[in-house]
Amino acid sequence: MEKNSEIDWENLGFNYIKTDYRYISVWKDGKWDDGKLVTDNMLTISEASTALHYGQQVFEGLKAYRRKDGKIQLFRPDENAKRMNNSNSRLLMPEVPVEKFIDACMQVVKANEHFVPPYGTGATLYLRPFIIGVGDNIGVKPASEYIFSVFCIPVGPYFKGGMKPVNFMIADYDRAAPKGTGAAKVGGNYAASLHPHEIAVKKGFADCIYLDPSTHSKIEEVGAANFFGITSKNEFITPVSESILPSITKYSLMHIAKEYLGMNVFERDVYVNKLDEFIEAGACGTAAVVTPIGGIEFNGILHIFYSEKKVGPITKKLYDTLCGIQFGDIKAPKGWIFEVK
Ligand SMILES: *Cc1c(COP(=O)(O)O)cnc(C)c1O
């Protein structure tokens, strides 16, 4: 492995860093080209691109992990590929074959191998695949051309110095409509979330929680992460709704809760006025893996779950098991790990 002495692995955050190579493939005349690695991190696109005007764009997020033996692995990239295609189909964008998506990720990791943080730092290489509608196209209709790209940045562990619970408030806004694009990983949902996020941060919360957009009585998303709660009856509960973005971390935790920790797992409604059914709660997603929820403010009252200071034991066990699998220290379920060769 080529050394990278310019990076302070211990103090990485979640910031853009220009790495050496990114993958670019272009869709034109009904098909994708072979794709290639390029060094230029700038895109030149038509001013009339649908991605710029009508939000015709999708993205993904996943990580490459350095194992103890120095090898590098991806965690469930096939699931990201499938989810991106679900997002693509919602926005009338062309499908990317699963093999092409995984190959693009592998190429980017290999070409930027010296940016993959060392084992033991908790840091990882974050991959950002995306597709944008481009070409000369001012009418409201799908683009004539598309760019599929994957770039990467080394990122630090979300919680420096260990996991800590954080507090959330219930948002006064929706991030998605009941039958809108909530289940698609598209920039438009994020545009809608910037304002409520800023309000929550100004009030001293980590982020806001979105309720279901039809009745505003059930928890849907915790910022840009999924919600889970643990009951005193050894249950792992997570909300179900067609406007929730299906988190791969969430489905992985459901499997771990059941198969590794022997819990009962349910996807069902989580009512914001019945939070006392949970003894622990958390948010989950690729970036932070698991964020313990200290408390949730609703109607002016802060509901505390396990503690505002300490991480609950089951939340900790879920986190440790998933991280152990992702870094190759714990045996993974079949098909979850893709070694980068
Ligand atoms: C990406 C994302 C998540 C987390 O999904 P993972 O696959 O676990 O990273 C959750 N909610 C939203 C809105 C997202 O965009």
mmCIF file of C-alpha atoms and ligand atoms in Angstrom:
data_model
loop_
_atom_site.group_PDB
_atom_site.id
_atom_site.type_symbol
_atom_site.label_atom_id
_atom_site.label_comp_id
_atom_site.label_asym_id
_atom_site.label_seq_id
_atom_site.Cartn_x
_atom_site.Cartn_y
_atom_site.Cartn_z
ATOM 1 C CA MET A 1 0.000 0.000 0.000
ATOM 2 C CA GLU A 2 1.226 3.411 -0.989
ATOM 3 C CA LYS A 3 1.394 5.635 2.107
ATOM 4 C CA ASN A 4 -0.622 8.815 2.421
ATOM 5 C CA SER A 5 1.236 11.049 4.793
ATOM 6 C CA GLU A 6 -0.781 14.191 4.050
ATOM 7 C CA ILE A 7 -3.895 13.004 5.836
ATOM 8 C CA ASP A 8 -4.392 13.164 9.586
ATOM 9 C CA TRP A 9 -6.513 10.003 9.879
ATOM 10 C CA GLU A 10 -7.388 10.631 13.521
ATOM 11 C CA ASN A 11 -9.001 13.999 12.865
ATOM 12 C CA LEU A 12 -10.977 13.429 9.684
ATOM 13 C CA GLY A 13 -14.488 14.833 9.627
ATOM 14 C CA PHE A 14 -17.113 14.641 6.895
ATOM 15 C CA ASN A 15 -15.654 17.161 4.483
ATOM 16 C CA TYR A 16 -14.997 17.189 0.775
ATOM 17 C CA ILE A 17 -11.431 16.263 -0.092
ATOM 18 C CA LYS A 18 -10.374 15.922 -3.706
ATOM 19 C CA THR A 19 -9.126 12.369 -4.112
ATOM 20 C CA ASP A 20 -7.217 11.188 -7.198
ATOM 21 C CA TYR A 21 -9.829 9.456 -9.360
ATOM 22 C CA ARG A 22 -13.552 9.369 -9.930
ATOM 23 C CA TYR A 23 -15.621 7.180 -12.285
ATOM 24 C CA ILE A 24 -17.739 8.685 -15.046
ATOM 25 C CA SER A 25 -20.116 6.947 -17.427
ATOM 26 C CA VAL A 26 -22.420 8.673 -19.923
ATOM 27 C CA TRP A 27 -25.859 7.507 -21.091
ATOM 28 C CA LYS A 28 -26.639 8.628 -24.622
ATOM 29 C CA ASP A 29 -28.750 7.246 -27.482
ATOM 30 C CA GLY A 30 -30.357 4.738 -25.150
ATOM 31 C CA LYS A 31 -27.292 3.161 -23.564
ATOM 32 C CA TRP A 32 -24.430 3.562 -21.095
ATOM 33 C CA ASP A 33 -20.861 3.803 -22.369
ATOM 34 C CA ASP A 34 -18.159 1.641 -20.754
ATOM 35 C CA GLY A 35 -17.261 4.269 -18.161
ATOM 36 C CA LYS A 36 -13.792 5.424 -17.158
ATOM 37 C CA LEU A 37 -11.729 6.855 -14.325
ATOM 38 C CA VAL A 38 -10.824 10.535 -14.612
ATOM 39 C CA THR A 39 -8.734 12.911 -12.511
ATOM 40 C CA ASP A 40 -10.774 16.092 -13.169
ATOM 41 C CA ASN A 41 -13.315 16.721 -10.368
ATOM 42 C CA MET A 42 -15.261 19.303 -12.399
ATOM 43 C CA LEU A 43 -18.289 18.495 -14.553
ATOM 44 C CA THR A 44 -19.165 20.546 -17.613
ATOM 45 C CA ILE A 45 -22.872 20.227 -18.402
ATOM 46 C CA SER A 46 -25.504 22.078 -20.402
ATOM 47 C CA GLU A 47 -27.148 25.047 -18.693
ATOM 48 C CA ALA A 48 -30.443 23.388 -19.652
ATOM 49 C CA SER A 49 -29.776 20.130 -17.746
ATOM 50 C CA THR A 50 -32.875 18.700 -16.033
ATOM 51 C CA ALA A 51 -30.770 18.060 -12.910
ATOM 52 C CA LEU A 52 -30.367 21.835 -12.511
ATOM 53 C CA HIS A 53 -33.983 22.873 -13.092
ATOM 54 C CA TYR A 54 -36.298 19.982 -12.341
ATOM 55 C CA GLY A 55 -34.343 18.030 -9.746
ATOM 56 C CA GLN A 56 -33.787 15.022 -11.990
ATOM 57 C CA GLN A 57 -30.970 13.506 -9.976
ATOM 58 C CA VAL A 58 -30.452 10.598 -7.583
ATOM 59 C CA PHE A 59 -27.597 9.662 -5.288
ATOM 60 C CA GLU A 60 -26.288 6.910 -3.048
ATOM 61 C CA GLY A 61 -23.863 6.628 -0.142
ATOM 62 C CA LEU A 62 -21.767 3.677 0.998
ATOM 63 C CA LYS A 63 -18.362 3.010 2.520
ATOM 64 C CA ALA A 64 -15.190 1.013 1.944
ATOM 65 C CA TYR A 65 -13.647 -0.437 5.118
ATOM 66 C CA ARG A 66 -10.016 -1.369 5.855
ATOM 67 C CA ARG A 67 -9.790 -4.700 7.651
ATOM 68 C CA LYS A 68 -7.244 -5.754 10.239
ATOM 69 C CA ASP A 69 -5.370 -7.783 7.583
ATOM 70 C CA GLY A 70 -5.088 -4.645 5.414
ATOM 71 C CA LYS A 71 -7.605 -5.782 2.806
ATOM 72 C CA ILE A 72 -10.495 -3.521 1.815
ATOM 73 C CA GLN A 73 -14.179 -4.424 1.675
ATOM 74 C CA LEU A 74 -17.502 -2.906 0.672
ATOM 75 C CA PHE A 75 -20.672 -3.467 2.693
ATOM 76 C CA ARG A 76 -23.740 -4.576 0.672
ATOM 77 C CA PRO A 77 -23.064 -2.451 -2.445
ATOM 78 C CA ASP A 78 -25.604 -4.554 -4.360
ATOM 79 C CA GLU A 79 -28.305 -3.123 -2.071
ATOM 80 C CA ASN A 80 -27.208 0.431 -2.917
ATOM 81 C CA ALA A 81 -27.324 -0.474 -6.613
ATOM 82 C CA LYS A 82 -30.871 -1.831 -6.316
ATOM 83 C CA ARG A 83 -32.017 1.168 -4.306
ATOM 84 C CA MET A 84 -30.502 3.571 -6.820
ATOM 85 C CA ASN A 85 -32.460 1.836 -9.542
ATOM 86 C CA ASN A 86 -35.661 2.230 -7.537
ATOM 87 C CA SER A 87 -34.883 5.952 -7.255
ATOM 88 C CA ASN A 88 -34.064 6.030 -10.980
ATOM 89 C CA SER A 89 -37.347 4.479 -11.963
ATOM 90 C CA ARG A 90 -39.314 6.973 -9.805
ATOM 91 C CA LEU A 91 -37.626 9.866 -11.675
ATOM 92 C CA LEU A 92 -37.722 8.237 -15.133
ATOM 93 C CA MET A 93 -33.950 7.878 -15.249
ATOM 94 C CA PRO A 94 -32.100 4.975 -16.895
ATOM 95 C CA GLU A 95 -31.275 1.885 -14.856
ATOM 96 C CA VAL A 96 -27.635 1.131 -14.061
ATOM 97 C CA PRO A 97 -26.923 -2.625 -14.117
ATOM 98 C CA VAL A 98 -26.008 -3.831 -10.601
ATOM 99 C CA GLU A 99 -22.679 -5.214 -11.890
ATOM 100 C CA LYS A 100 -21.811 -1.866 -13.484
ATOM 101 C CA PHE A 101 -22.559 -0.041 -10.216
ATOM 102 C CA ILE A 102 -20.414 -2.425 -8.141
ATOM 103 C CA ASP A 103 -17.612 -2.354 -10.720
ATOM 104 C CA ALA A 104 -17.615 1.470 -10.664
ATOM 105 C CA CYS A 105 -17.335 1.460 -6.843
ATOM 106 C CA MET A 106 -14.540 -1.129 -6.932
ATOM 107 C CA GLN A 107 -12.585 0.839 -9.549
ATOM 108 C CA VAL A 108 -12.845 4.051 -7.530
ATOM 109 C CA VAL A 109 -11.708 2.369 -4.303
ATOM 110 C CA LYS A 110 -8.780 0.641 -5.990
ATOM 111 C CA ALA A 111 -7.621 3.770 -7.808
ATOM 112 C CA ASN A 112 -7.775 5.752 -4.539
ATOM 113 C CA GLU A 113 -6.486 2.966 -2.302
ATOM 114 C CA HIS A 114 -4.091 5.187 -0.380
ATOM 115 C CA PHE A 115 -7.093 7.262 0.758
ATOM 116 C CA VAL A 116 -8.682 4.267 2.523
ATOM 117 C CA PRO A 117 -8.023 4.981 6.216
ATOM 118 C CA PRO A 118 -6.044 2.474 8.292
ATOM 119 C CA TYR A 119 -7.863 -0.149 10.371
ATOM 120 C CA GLY A 120 -8.409 0.927 13.952
ATOM 121 C CA THR A 121 -9.003 4.629 13.308
ATOM 122 C CA GLY A 122 -12.748 4.104 12.808
ATOM 123 C CA ALA A 123 -12.375 6.163 9.632
ATOM 124 C CA THR A 124 -13.580 4.873 6.246
ATOM 125 C CA LEU A 125 -13.663 5.780 2.570
ATOM 126 C CA TYR A 126 -17.108 7.202 1.774
ATOM 127 C CA LEU A 127 -18.380 6.601 -1.770
ATOM 128 C CA ARG A 128 -20.876 8.948 -3.389
ATOM 129 C CA PRO A 129 -22.467 7.489 -6.535
ATOM 130 C CA PHE A 130 -24.913 9.795 -8.345
ATOM 131 C CA ILE A 131 -26.767 10.222 -11.620
ATOM 132 C CA ILE A 132 -27.798 13.547 -13.120
ATOM 133 C CA GLY A 133 -30.001 14.336 -16.102
ATOM 134 C CA VAL A 134 -27.989 16.458 -18.547
ATOM 135 C CA GLY A 135 -28.227 17.672 -22.152
ATOM 136 C CA ASP A 136 -30.108 20.531 -23.827
ATOM 137 C CA ASN A 137 -33.620 20.173 -22.530
ATOM 138 C CA ILE A 138 -35.799 23.047 -21.301
ATOM 139 C CA GLY A 139 -39.225 21.383 -21.324
ATOM 140 C CA VAL A 140 -40.430 19.462 -18.270
ATOM 141 C CA LYS A 141 -39.595 15.953 -19.413
ATOM 142 C CA PRO A 142 -36.869 13.386 -18.740
ATOM 143 C CA ALA A 143 -33.384 14.319 -19.963
ATOM 144 C CA SER A 144 -31.924 13.022 -23.198
ATOM 145 C CA GLU A 145 -28.551 12.257 -21.607
ATOM 146 C CA TYR A 146 -27.307 11.223 -18.159
ATOM 147 C CA ILE A 147 -24.046 11.148 -16.242
ATOM 148 C CA PHE A 148 -23.405 8.381 -13.704
ATOM 149 C CA SER A 149 -20.437 9.150 -11.493
ATOM 150 C CA VAL A 150 -18.846 7.810 -8.312
ATOM 151 C CA PHE A 151 -16.385 9.813 -6.247
ATOM 152 C CA CYS A 152 -14.905 9.120 -2.841
ATOM 153 C CA ILE A 153 -13.646 10.941 0.259
ATOM 154 C CA PRO A 154 -11.994 9.634 3.411
ATOM 155 C CA VAL A 155 -14.271 10.357 6.397
ATOM 156 C CA GLY A 156 -13.785 10.138 10.146
ATOM 157 C CA PRO A 157 -15.994 8.202 12.544
ATOM 158 C CA TYR A 158 -19.159 10.235 13.141
ATOM 159 C CA PHE A 159 -18.681 10.300 16.907
ATOM 160 C CA LYS A 160 -15.164 11.226 17.891
ATOM 161 C CA GLY A 161 -14.320 9.854 21.314
ATOM 162 C CA GLY A 162 -17.211 7.390 21.309
ATOM 163 C CA MET A 163 -20.975 7.353 20.734
ATOM 164 C CA LYS A 164 -23.019 9.953 22.592
ATOM 165 C CA PRO A 165 -26.793 10.378 22.722
ATOM 166 C CA VAL A 166 -28.198 13.503 21.056
ATOM 167 C CA ASN A 167 -31.603 15.182 21.214
ATOM 168 C CA PHE A 168 -34.097 15.817 18.400
ATOM 169 C CA MET A 169 -37.220 17.928 17.993
ATOM 170 C CA ILE A 170 -40.334 17.145 15.975
ATOM 171 C CA ALA A 171 -40.304 19.179 12.738
ATOM 172 C CA ASP A 172 -43.056 21.591 11.759
ATOM 173 C CA TYR A 173 -42.407 20.674 8.128
ATOM 174 C CA ASP A 174 -42.568 17.583 5.907
ATOM 175 C CA ARG A 175 -39.593 16.299 3.931
ATOM 176 C CA ALA A 176 -41.753 14.401 1.439
ATOM 177 C CA ALA A 177 -45.389 14.044 0.357
ATOM 178 C CA PRO A 178 -47.461 10.932 1.208
ATOM 179 C CA LYS A 179 -47.099 9.505 -2.294
ATOM 180 C CA GLY A 180 -44.143 11.675 -3.287
ATOM 181 C CA THR A 181 -40.464 10.839 -3.493
ATOM 182 C CA GLY A 182 -39.743 10.085 0.186
ATOM 183 C CA ALA A 183 -38.666 6.514 -0.597
ATOM 184 C CA ALA A 184 -36.304 7.645 -3.372
ATOM 185 C CA LYS A 185 -32.822 8.937 -2.552
ATOM 186 C CA VAL A 186 -33.191 12.225 -4.429
ATOM 187 C CA GLY A 187 -31.820 15.687 -3.809
ATOM 188 C CA GLY A 188 -35.294 17.264 -3.728
ATOM 189 C CA ASN A 189 -36.059 15.633 -0.367
ATOM 190 C CA TYR A 190 -32.854 17.118 0.987
ATOM 191 C CA ALA A 191 -33.637 20.584 -0.391
ATOM 192 C CA ALA A 192 -36.914 20.417 1.546
ATOM 193 C CA SER A 193 -35.066 19.425 4.731
ATOM 194 C CA LEU A 194 -32.497 22.251 4.863
ATOM 195 C CA HIS A 195 -34.804 24.819 6.469
ATOM 196 C CA PRO A 196 -36.314 22.578 9.207
ATOM 197 C CA HIS A 197 -32.792 21.261 9.919
ATOM 198 C CA GLU A 198 -31.517 24.796 10.456
ATOM 199 C CA ILE A 199 -34.408 25.595 12.809
ATOM 200 C CA ALA A 200 -33.643 22.481 14.887
ATOM 201 C CA VAL A 201 -29.926 23.281 15.107
ATOM 202 C CA LYS A 202 -30.641 26.897 16.129
ATOM 203 C CA LYS A 203 -32.796 25.545 18.967
ATOM 204 C CA GLY A 204 -29.917 23.346 20.144
ATOM 205 C CA PHE A 205 -31.025 20.000 18.696
ATOM 206 C CA ALA A 206 -28.938 17.689 16.527
ATOM 207 C CA ASP A 207 -31.683 17.617 13.879
ATOM 208 C CA CYS A 208 -35.442 17.267 13.527
ATOM 209 C CA ILE A 209 -37.718 14.259 13.242
ATOM 210 C CA TYR A 210 -40.248 14.096 10.421
ATOM 211 C CA LEU A 211 -43.725 12.718 11.067
ATOM 212 C CA ASP A 212 -45.840 10.952 8.466
ATOM 213 C CA PRO A 213 -47.049 13.595 5.997
ATOM 214 C CA SER A 214 -50.711 12.420 6.012
ATOM 215 C CA THR A 215 -51.613 12.471 9.705
ATOM 216 C CA HIS A 216 -48.549 13.921 11.460
ATOM 217 C CA SER A 217 -48.932 11.403 14.254
ATOM 218 C CA LYS A 218 -46.242 8.808 13.430
ATOM 219 C CA ILE A 219 -42.454 8.999 13.318
ATOM 220 C CA GLU A 220 -40.903 8.574 9.863
ATOM 221 C CA GLU A 221 -37.323 9.853 9.544
ATOM 222 C CA VAL A 222 -34.761 11.213 12.002
ATOM 223 C CA GLY A 223 -33.122 13.908 9.879
ATOM 224 C CA ALA A 224 -31.641 11.835 7.062
ATOM 225 C CA ALA A 225 -31.649 8.587 9.028
ATOM 226 C CA ASN A 226 -34.217 5.922 9.927
ATOM 227 C CA PHE A 227 -35.689 5.487 13.433
ATOM 228 C CA PHE A 228 -35.650 2.428 15.668
ATOM 229 C CA GLY A 229 -36.841 1.831 19.209
ATOM 230 C CA ILE A 230 -36.172 -0.963 21.711
ATOM 231 C CA THR A 231 -38.927 -2.118 24.060
ATOM 232 C CA SER A 232 -38.597 -3.764 27.467
ATOM 233 C CA LYS A 233 -39.938 -6.945 25.833
ATOM 234 C CA ASN A 234 -36.722 -7.467 23.827
ATOM 235 C CA GLU A 235 -38.248 -6.011 20.663
ATOM 236 C CA PHE A 236 -36.622 -3.975 17.887
ATOM 237 C CA ILE A 237 -39.290 -1.716 16.352
ATOM 238 C CA THR A 238 -38.916 0.463 13.271
ATOM 239 C CA PRO A 239 -41.595 2.465 11.423
ATOM 240 C CA VAL A 240 -43.085 1.373 8.124
ATOM 241 C CA SER A 241 -44.313 3.857 5.522
ATOM 242 C CA GLU A 242 -44.055 4.425 1.788
ATOM 243 C CA SER A 243 -42.470 7.843 2.345
ATOM 244 C CA ILE A 244 -39.520 6.520 4.394
ATOM 245 C CA LEU A 245 -36.206 6.030 2.609
ATOM 246 C CA PRO A 246 -35.396 2.315 3.052
ATOM 247 C CA SER A 247 -32.103 2.423 4.970
ATOM 248 C CA ILE A 248 -29.711 -0.449 4.281
ATOM 249 C CA THR A 249 -28.260 0.111 7.763
ATOM 250 C CA LYS A 250 -31.785 -0.319 9.200
ATOM 251 C CA TYR A 251 -32.407 -3.614 7.385
ATOM 252 C CA SER A 252 -28.961 -4.811 8.467
ATOM 253 C CA LEU A 253 -29.719 -3.910 12.108
ATOM 254 C CA MET A 254 -33.056 -5.750 11.884
ATOM 255 C CA HIS A 255 -31.173 -8.879 10.799
ATOM 256 C CA ILE A 256 -28.554 -8.417 13.541
ATOM 257 C CA ALA A 257 -31.230 -7.829 16.207
ATOM 258 C CA LYS A 258 -32.957 -11.068 15.226
ATOM 259 C CA GLU A 259 -30.088 -13.389 14.299
ATOM 260 C CA TYR A 260 -27.210 -12.140 16.477
ATOM 261 C CA LEU A 261 -29.032 -10.716 19.511
ATOM 262 C CA GLY A 262 -32.133 -12.956 19.559
ATOM 263 C CA MET A 263 -34.616 -10.059 19.566
ATOM 264 C CA ASN A 264 -38.074 -9.900 18.018
ATOM 265 C CA VAL A 265 -38.197 -7.478 15.113
ATOM 266 C CA PHE A 266 -41.213 -5.521 13.891
ATOM 267 C CA GLU A 267 -41.816 -2.911 11.209
ATOM 268 C CA ARG A 268 -44.932 -1.048 12.318
ATOM 269 C CA ASP A 269 -46.348 2.364 13.145
ATOM 270 C CA VAL A 270 -44.516 4.363 15.817
ATOM 271 C CA TYR A 271 -46.819 6.982 17.342
ATOM 272 C CA VAL A 272 -45.174 10.167 18.551
ATOM 273 C CA ASN A 273 -47.543 10.305 21.560
ATOM 274 C CA LYS A 274 -46.564 6.757 22.641
ATOM 275 C CA LEU A 275 -42.816 7.138 22.981
ATOM 276 C CA ASP A 276 -42.840 5.642 26.476
ATOM 277 C CA GLU A 277 -43.150 2.186 24.905
ATOM 278 C CA PHE A 278 -39.378 2.395 24.230
ATOM 279 C CA ILE A 279 -36.541 1.978 26.721
ATOM 280 C CA GLU A 280 -33.933 2.942 24.090
ATOM 281 C CA ALA A 281 -34.113 4.657 20.710
ATOM 282 C CA GLY A 282 -31.739 5.449 17.907
ATOM 283 C CA ALA A 283 -31.271 6.697 14.371
ATOM 284 C CA CYS A 284 -29.417 4.684 11.741
ATOM 285 C CA GLY A 285 -27.728 5.299 8.421
ATOM 286 C CA THR A 286 -24.400 4.798 6.674
ATOM 287 C CA ALA A 287 -22.827 8.065 7.860
ATOM 288 C CA ALA A 288 -23.161 7.618 11.646
ATOM 289 C CA VAL A 289 -24.106 3.898 11.630
ATOM 290 C CA VAL A 290 -26.147 4.341 14.862
ATOM 291 C CA THR A 291 -26.939 7.605 16.627
ATOM 292 C CA PRO A 292 -28.371 7.032 20.106
ATOM 293 C CA ILE A 293 -31.374 9.295 20.718
ATOM 294 C CA GLY A 294 -31.204 10.907 24.156
ATOM 295 C CA GLY A 295 -34.577 12.613 23.932
ATOM 296 C CA ILE A 296 -37.239 13.903 21.552
ATOM 297 C CA GLU A 297 -39.010 17.230 22.084
ATOM 298 C CA PHE A 298 -42.684 17.127 21.194
ATOM 299 C CA ASN A 299 -45.280 19.776 22.155
ATOM 300 C CA GLY A 300 -42.719 21.513 24.365
ATOM 301 C CA ILE A 301 -41.876 18.412 26.419
ATOM 302 C CA LEU A 302 -38.565 16.551 26.133
ATOM 303 C CA HIS A 303 -39.186 12.807 26.268
ATOM 304 C CA ILE A 304 -36.042 11.013 27.453
ATOM 305 C CA PHE A 305 -35.471 7.388 26.459
ATOM 306 C CA TYR A 306 -32.504 5.658 28.155
ATOM 307 C CA SER A 307 -30.407 8.676 29.138
ATOM 308 C CA GLU A 308 -29.274 12.013 27.740
ATOM 309 C CA LYS A 309 -25.692 11.149 28.731
ATOM 310 C CA LYS A 310 -25.247 7.390 28.422
ATOM 311 C CA VAL A 311 -25.748 4.976 25.538
ATOM 312 C CA GLY A 312 -28.227 2.163 26.195
ATOM 313 C CA PRO A 313 -26.766 -1.373 26.299
ATOM 314 C CA ILE A 314 -28.810 -2.746 23.394
ATOM 315 C CA THR A 315 -28.074 0.258 21.171
ATOM 316 C CA LYS A 316 -24.382 -0.269 21.970
ATOM 317 C CA LYS A 317 -24.555 -3.988 21.155
ATOM 318 C CA LEU A 318 -26.297 -3.331 17.832
ATOM 319 C CA TYR A 319 -23.673 -0.733 16.930
ATOM 320 C CA ASP A 320 -20.700 -2.892 17.957
ATOM 321 C CA THR A 321 -21.999 -5.899 16.039
ATOM 322 C CA LEU A 322 -22.674 -3.976 12.834
ATOM 323 C CA CYS A 323 -19.305 -2.180 12.962
ATOM 324 C CA GLY A 324 -17.597 -5.510 13.676
ATOM 325 C CA ILE A 325 -19.179 -6.955 10.525
ATOM 326 C CA GLN A 326 -18.362 -3.881 8.413
ATOM 327 C CA PHE A 327 -14.671 -3.888 9.433
ATOM 328 C CA GLY A 328 -14.381 -7.664 9.049
ATOM 329 C CA ASP A 329 -13.969 -8.535 12.750
ATOM 330 C CA ILE A 330 -17.285 -10.393 13.053
ATOM 331 C CA LYS A 331 -18.529 -13.038 10.612
ATOM 332 C CA ALA A 332 -21.010 -11.452 8.214
ATOM 333 C CA PRO A 333 -24.217 -13.008 6.923
ATOM 334 C CA LYS A 334 -23.744 -14.579 3.486
ATOM 335 C CA GLY A 335 -23.526 -12.037 0.662
ATOM 336 C CA TRP A 336 -23.002 -8.888 2.760
ATOM 337 C CA ILE A 337 -19.291 -8.387 2.117
ATOM 338 C CA PHE A 338 -17.605 -7.614 -1.218
ATOM 339 C CA GLU A 339 -13.823 -7.678 -1.058
ATOM 340 C CA VAL A 340 -12.055 -5.087 -3.218
ATOM 341 C CA LYS A 341 -9.402 -6.998 -5.184
HETATM 342 C C1 LIG B 1 -29.542 7.565 2.814
HETATM 343 C C2 LIG B 1 -30.655 7.840 3.757
HETATM 344 C C3 LIG B 1 -30.878 7.044 4.904
HETATM 345 C C4 LIG B 1 -29.933 5.963 5.356
HETATM 346 O O1 LIG B 1 -29.793 4.912 4.451
HETATM 347 P P1 LIG B 1 -28.523 3.942 4.592
HETATM 348 O O2 LIG B 1 -28.681 3.011 3.450
HETATM 349 O O3 LIG B 1 -28.629 3.255 5.895
HETATM 350 O O4 LIG B 1 -27.320 4.799 4.507
HETATM 351 C C5 LIG B 1 -31.996 7.311 5.690
HETATM 352 N N1 LIG B 1 -32.840 8.331 5.386
HETATM 353 C C6 LIG B 1 -32.644 9.118 4.296
HETATM 354 C C7 LIG B 1 -33.616 10.220 4.019
HETATM 355 C C8 LIG B 1 -31.558 8.905 3.446
HETATM 356 O O5 LIG B 1 -31.371 9.694 2.386
#
